[in-house]
CSV table of C-alpha atoms in Angstrom, one decimal:
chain,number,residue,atom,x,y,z
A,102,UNK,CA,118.0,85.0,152.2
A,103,UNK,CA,118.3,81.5,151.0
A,104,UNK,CA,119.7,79.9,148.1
A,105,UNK,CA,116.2,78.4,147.6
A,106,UNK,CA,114.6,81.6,147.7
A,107,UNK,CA,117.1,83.0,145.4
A,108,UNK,CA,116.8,80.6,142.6
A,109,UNK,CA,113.2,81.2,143.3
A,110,UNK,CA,113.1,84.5,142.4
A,111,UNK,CA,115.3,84.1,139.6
A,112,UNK,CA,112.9,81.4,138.2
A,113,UNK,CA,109.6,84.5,138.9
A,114,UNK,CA,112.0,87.1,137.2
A,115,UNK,CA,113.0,85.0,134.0
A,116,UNK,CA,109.0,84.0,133.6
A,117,UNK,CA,108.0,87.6,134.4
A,118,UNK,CA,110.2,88.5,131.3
A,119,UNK,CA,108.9,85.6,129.3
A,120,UNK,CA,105.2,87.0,129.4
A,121,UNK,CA,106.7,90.6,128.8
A,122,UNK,CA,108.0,89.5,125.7
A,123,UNK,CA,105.4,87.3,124.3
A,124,UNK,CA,102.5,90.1,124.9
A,125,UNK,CA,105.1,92.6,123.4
A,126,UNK,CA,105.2,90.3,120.6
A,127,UNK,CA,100.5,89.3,120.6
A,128,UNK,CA,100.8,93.3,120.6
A,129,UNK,CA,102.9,94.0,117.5
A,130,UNK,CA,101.5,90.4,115.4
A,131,UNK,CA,98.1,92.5,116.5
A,132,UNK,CA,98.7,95.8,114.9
A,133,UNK,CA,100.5,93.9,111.8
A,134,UNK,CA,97.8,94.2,109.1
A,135,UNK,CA,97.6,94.3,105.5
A,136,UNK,CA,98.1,98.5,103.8
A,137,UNK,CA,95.5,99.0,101.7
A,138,UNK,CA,95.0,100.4,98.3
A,139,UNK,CA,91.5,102.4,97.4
A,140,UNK,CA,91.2,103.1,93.5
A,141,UNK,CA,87.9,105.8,92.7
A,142,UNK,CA,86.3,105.4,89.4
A,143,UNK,CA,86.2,107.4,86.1
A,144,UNK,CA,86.4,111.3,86.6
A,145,UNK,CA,85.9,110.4,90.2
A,146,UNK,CA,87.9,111.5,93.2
A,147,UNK,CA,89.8,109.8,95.8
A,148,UNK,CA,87.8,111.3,98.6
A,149,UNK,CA,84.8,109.5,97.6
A,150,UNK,CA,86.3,106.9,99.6
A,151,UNK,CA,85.8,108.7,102.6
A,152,UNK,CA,83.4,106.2,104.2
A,153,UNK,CA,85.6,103.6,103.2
A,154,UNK,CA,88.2,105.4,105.1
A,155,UNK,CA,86.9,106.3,108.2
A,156,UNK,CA,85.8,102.7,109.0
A,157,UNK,CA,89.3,101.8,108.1
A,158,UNK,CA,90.9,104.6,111.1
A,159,UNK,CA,88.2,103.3,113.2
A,160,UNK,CA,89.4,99.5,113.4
A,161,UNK,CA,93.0,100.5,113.5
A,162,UNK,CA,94.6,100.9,110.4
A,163,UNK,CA,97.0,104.2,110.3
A,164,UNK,CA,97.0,106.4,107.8
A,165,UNK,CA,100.3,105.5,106.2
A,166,UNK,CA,98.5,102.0,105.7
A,167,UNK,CA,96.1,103.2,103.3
A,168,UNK,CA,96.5,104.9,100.1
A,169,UNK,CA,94.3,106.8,97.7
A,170,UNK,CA,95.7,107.3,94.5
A,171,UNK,CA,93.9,109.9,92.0
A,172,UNK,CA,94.1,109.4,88.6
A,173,UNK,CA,92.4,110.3,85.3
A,174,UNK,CA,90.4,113.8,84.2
A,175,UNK,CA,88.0,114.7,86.6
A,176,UNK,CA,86.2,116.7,84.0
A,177,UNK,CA,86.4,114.4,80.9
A,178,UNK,CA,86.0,111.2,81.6
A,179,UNK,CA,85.1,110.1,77.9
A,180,UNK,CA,88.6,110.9,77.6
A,181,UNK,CA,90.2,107.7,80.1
A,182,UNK,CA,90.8,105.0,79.1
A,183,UNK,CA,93.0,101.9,80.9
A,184,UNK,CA,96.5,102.9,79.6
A,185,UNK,CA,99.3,105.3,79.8
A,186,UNK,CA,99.0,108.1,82.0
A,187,UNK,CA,95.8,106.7,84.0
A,188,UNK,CA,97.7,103.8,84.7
A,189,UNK,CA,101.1,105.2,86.9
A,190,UNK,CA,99.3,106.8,89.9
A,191,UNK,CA,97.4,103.4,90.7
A,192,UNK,CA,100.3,101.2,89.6
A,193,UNK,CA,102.7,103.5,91.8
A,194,UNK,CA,100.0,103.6,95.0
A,195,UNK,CA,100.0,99.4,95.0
A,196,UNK,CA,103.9,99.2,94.9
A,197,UNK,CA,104.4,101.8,97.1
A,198,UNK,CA,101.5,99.7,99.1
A,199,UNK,CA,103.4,96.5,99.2
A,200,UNK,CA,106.3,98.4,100.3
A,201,UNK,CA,105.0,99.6,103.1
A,202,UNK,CA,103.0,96.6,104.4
A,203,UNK,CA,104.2,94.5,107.6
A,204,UNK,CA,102.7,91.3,106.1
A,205,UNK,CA,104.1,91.9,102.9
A,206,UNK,CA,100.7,91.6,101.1
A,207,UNK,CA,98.7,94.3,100.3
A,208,UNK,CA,94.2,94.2,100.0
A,209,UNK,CA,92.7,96.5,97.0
A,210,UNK,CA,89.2,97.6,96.9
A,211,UNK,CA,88.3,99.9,94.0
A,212,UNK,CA,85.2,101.4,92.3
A,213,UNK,CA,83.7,101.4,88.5
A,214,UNK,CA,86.2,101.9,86.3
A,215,UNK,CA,88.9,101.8,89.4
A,216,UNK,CA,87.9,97.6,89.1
A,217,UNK,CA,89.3,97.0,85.7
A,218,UNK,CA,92.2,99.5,86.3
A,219,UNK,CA,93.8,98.4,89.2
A,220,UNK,CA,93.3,94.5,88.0
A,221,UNK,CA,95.0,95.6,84.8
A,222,UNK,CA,98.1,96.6,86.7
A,223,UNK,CA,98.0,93.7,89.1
A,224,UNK,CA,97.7,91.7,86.2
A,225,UNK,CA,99.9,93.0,83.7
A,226,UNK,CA,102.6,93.8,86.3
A,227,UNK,CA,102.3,89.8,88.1
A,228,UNK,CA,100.8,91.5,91.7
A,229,UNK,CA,98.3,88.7,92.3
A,230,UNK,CA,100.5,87.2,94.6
A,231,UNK,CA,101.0,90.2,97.1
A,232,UNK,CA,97.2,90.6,97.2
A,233,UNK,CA,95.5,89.0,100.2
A,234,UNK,CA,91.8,90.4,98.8
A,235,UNK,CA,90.1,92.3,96.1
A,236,UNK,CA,87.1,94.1,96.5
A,237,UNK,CA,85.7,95.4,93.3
A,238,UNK,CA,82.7,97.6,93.7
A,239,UNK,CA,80.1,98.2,90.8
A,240,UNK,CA,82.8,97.3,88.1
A,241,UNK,CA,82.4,96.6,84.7
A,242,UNK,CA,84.3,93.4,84.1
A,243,UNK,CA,82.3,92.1,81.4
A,244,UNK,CA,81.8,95.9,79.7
A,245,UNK,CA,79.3,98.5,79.3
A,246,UNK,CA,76.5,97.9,77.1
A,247,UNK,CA,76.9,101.9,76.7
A,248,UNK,CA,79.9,101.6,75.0
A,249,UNK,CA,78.4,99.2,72.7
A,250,UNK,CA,81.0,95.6,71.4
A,251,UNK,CA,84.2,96.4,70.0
A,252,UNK,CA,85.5,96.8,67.6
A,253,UNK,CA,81.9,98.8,66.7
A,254,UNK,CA,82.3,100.7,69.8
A,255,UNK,CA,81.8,104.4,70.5
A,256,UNK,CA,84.3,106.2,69.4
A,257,UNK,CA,85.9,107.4,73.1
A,258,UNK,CA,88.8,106.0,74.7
A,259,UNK,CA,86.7,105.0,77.5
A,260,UNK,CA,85.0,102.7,75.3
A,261,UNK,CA,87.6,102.0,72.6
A,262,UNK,CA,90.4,99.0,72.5
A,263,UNK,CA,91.7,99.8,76.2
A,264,UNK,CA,88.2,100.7,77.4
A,265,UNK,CA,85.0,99.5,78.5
A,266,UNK,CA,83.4,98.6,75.4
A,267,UNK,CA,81.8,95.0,75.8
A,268,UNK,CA,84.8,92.3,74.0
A,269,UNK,CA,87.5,94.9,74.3
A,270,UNK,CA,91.0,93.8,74.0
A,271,UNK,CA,91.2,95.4,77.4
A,272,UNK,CA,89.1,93.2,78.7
A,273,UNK,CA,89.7,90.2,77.0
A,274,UNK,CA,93.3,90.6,78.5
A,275,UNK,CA,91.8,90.3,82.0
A,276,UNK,CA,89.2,87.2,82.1
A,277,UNK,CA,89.7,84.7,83.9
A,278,UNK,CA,93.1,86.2,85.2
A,279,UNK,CA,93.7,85.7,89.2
A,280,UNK,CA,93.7,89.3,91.1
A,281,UNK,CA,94.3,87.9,94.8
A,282,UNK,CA,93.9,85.3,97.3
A,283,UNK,CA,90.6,86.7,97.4
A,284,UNK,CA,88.2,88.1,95.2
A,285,UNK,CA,84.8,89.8,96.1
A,286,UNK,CA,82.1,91.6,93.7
A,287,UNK,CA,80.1,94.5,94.8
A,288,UNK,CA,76.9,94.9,92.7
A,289,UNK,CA,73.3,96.1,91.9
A,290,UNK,CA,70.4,95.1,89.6
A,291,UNK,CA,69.4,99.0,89.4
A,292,UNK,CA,73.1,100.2,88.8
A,293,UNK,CA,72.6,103.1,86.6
A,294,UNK,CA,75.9,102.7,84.8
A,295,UNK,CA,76.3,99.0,84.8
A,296,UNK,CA,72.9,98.2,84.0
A,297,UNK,CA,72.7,101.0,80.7
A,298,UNK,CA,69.3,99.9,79.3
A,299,UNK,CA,68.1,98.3,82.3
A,300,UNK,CA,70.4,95.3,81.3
A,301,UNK,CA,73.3,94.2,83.9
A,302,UNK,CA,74.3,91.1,82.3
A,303,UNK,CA,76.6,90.2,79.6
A,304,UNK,CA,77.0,86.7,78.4
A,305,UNK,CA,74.0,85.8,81.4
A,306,UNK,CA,76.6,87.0,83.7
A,307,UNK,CA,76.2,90.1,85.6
A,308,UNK,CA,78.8,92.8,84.6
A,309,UNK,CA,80.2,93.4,87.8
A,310,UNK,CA,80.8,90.0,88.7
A,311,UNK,CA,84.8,89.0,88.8
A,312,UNK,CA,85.8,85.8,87.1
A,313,UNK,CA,86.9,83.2,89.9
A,314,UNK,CA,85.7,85.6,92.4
A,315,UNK,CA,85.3,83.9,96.2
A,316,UNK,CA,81.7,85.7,96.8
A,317,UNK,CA,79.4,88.3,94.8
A,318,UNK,CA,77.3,90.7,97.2
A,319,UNK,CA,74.1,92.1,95.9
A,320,UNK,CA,72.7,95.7,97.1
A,321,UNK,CA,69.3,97.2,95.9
A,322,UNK,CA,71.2,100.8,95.2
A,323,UNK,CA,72.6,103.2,92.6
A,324,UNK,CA,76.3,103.0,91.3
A,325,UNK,CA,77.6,105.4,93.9
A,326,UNK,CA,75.6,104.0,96.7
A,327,UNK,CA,77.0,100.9,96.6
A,328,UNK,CA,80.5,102.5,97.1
A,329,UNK,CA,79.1,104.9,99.8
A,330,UNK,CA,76.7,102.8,101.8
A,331,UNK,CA,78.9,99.6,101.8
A,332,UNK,CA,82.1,100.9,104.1
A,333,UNK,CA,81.6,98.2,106.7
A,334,UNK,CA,81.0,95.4,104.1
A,335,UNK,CA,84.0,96.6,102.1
A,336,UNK,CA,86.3,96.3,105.6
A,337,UNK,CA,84.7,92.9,106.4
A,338,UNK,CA,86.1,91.5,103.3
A,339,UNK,CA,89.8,92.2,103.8
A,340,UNK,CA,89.7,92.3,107.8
């Protein structure tokens, strides 16, 4: 064999390892994806994010990538509010969350009361910046007209100071306050929750709408259907 031929070779073999490594590395960049932090709403369950869940297996995410924390009463849910023990599973899940993730950020999409909760603890514990997006899915950001204006509120926690209750301190805490990179509303005009009354707006603004939020989406369904029958939207918005 000659020398020509040799370096030849050697010139194949060293390119032949060149593309081995760079689809080793399109491969792992590929599978690199935000973990993902799903946050059910008051007295609700974390497998009510089932839909949510399976589109997430189906486009690749693993199951260590995506975390369901349950929190609250399941059978009072006049009794929770946005503070103490409510707060540690869903503070703990988007730690844990950022911890885990390759990309070092993490994307949060959460339901009802699950809006305000989460954003409290990415507010009050400076997360905006590990948050690549924020889906927040028939939330009341503005309040509940059903809880009446604080401080002449109903008399639960869910509606009192760290509640729902339209003007809470709660909520006052969180306007206008960044959540992620960004920030996507859920809503409906026939919300049964949201809309108490018939009415969805507060200050002209509809209650589920974010403040500073990228996009708003609009479905003509209840306040559990928009959680249920969105899975694909929900996965669009942080894929």
């Amino acid at each position: 064999m000659s020398l020509y031929s040799d370096r030849r070779d050697a010139r194949l073999l060293r390119l032949l390892m060149i593309l081995f490594v760079c689809a080793l590395s399109g491969a792992a960049q590929a599978a690199c994806r935000d973990a993902v932090v799903l946050v059910h709403g008051n007295a609700g369950t974390p497998t009510q994010f089932d839909n949510t869940y399976i589109e997430l297996r189906a486009r690749g995410w693993r199951e260590d990538e995506i975390l369901r924390p349950a929190w609250g009463s399941r059978t009072c849910a006049a009794c929770n509010d946005h503070a103490g023990s409510e707060e540690i599973p869903v503070r703990d899940a988007l730690v844990e969350a950022i911890a885990r993730s390759c990309t070092g950020k993490i994307d949060v999409i959460a339901h009802s009361m699950g809006v305000t909760l989460a954003a409290k603890q990415i507010v009050g514990y400076g997360l905006a910046g590990d948050v690549d997006a924020f889906v927040g899915i028939a939330g009341a950001w503005r309040g509940l007209w059903s809880c009446g204006s604080y401080p002449w509120n109903v008399a639960t926690s869910t509606c009192g100071a760290q509640g729902l209750s339209v003007g809470s301190p709660l909520l006052a805490s969180l306007a206008s306050r960044p959540l992620a990179m960004r920030t996507h509303s859920i809503k409906s005009w026939i919300d049964q929750i949201v809309c108490y009354g018939g009415v969805c707006t507060v200050g002209g603004r509809h209650s589920s709408e974010i403040d500073g939020e990228t996009a708003s989406y609009t479905f003509a369904t209840g306040h559990f259907g928009l959680l249920t029958d969105t899975a694909v939207l929900q996965v669009d918005l942080i894929d």
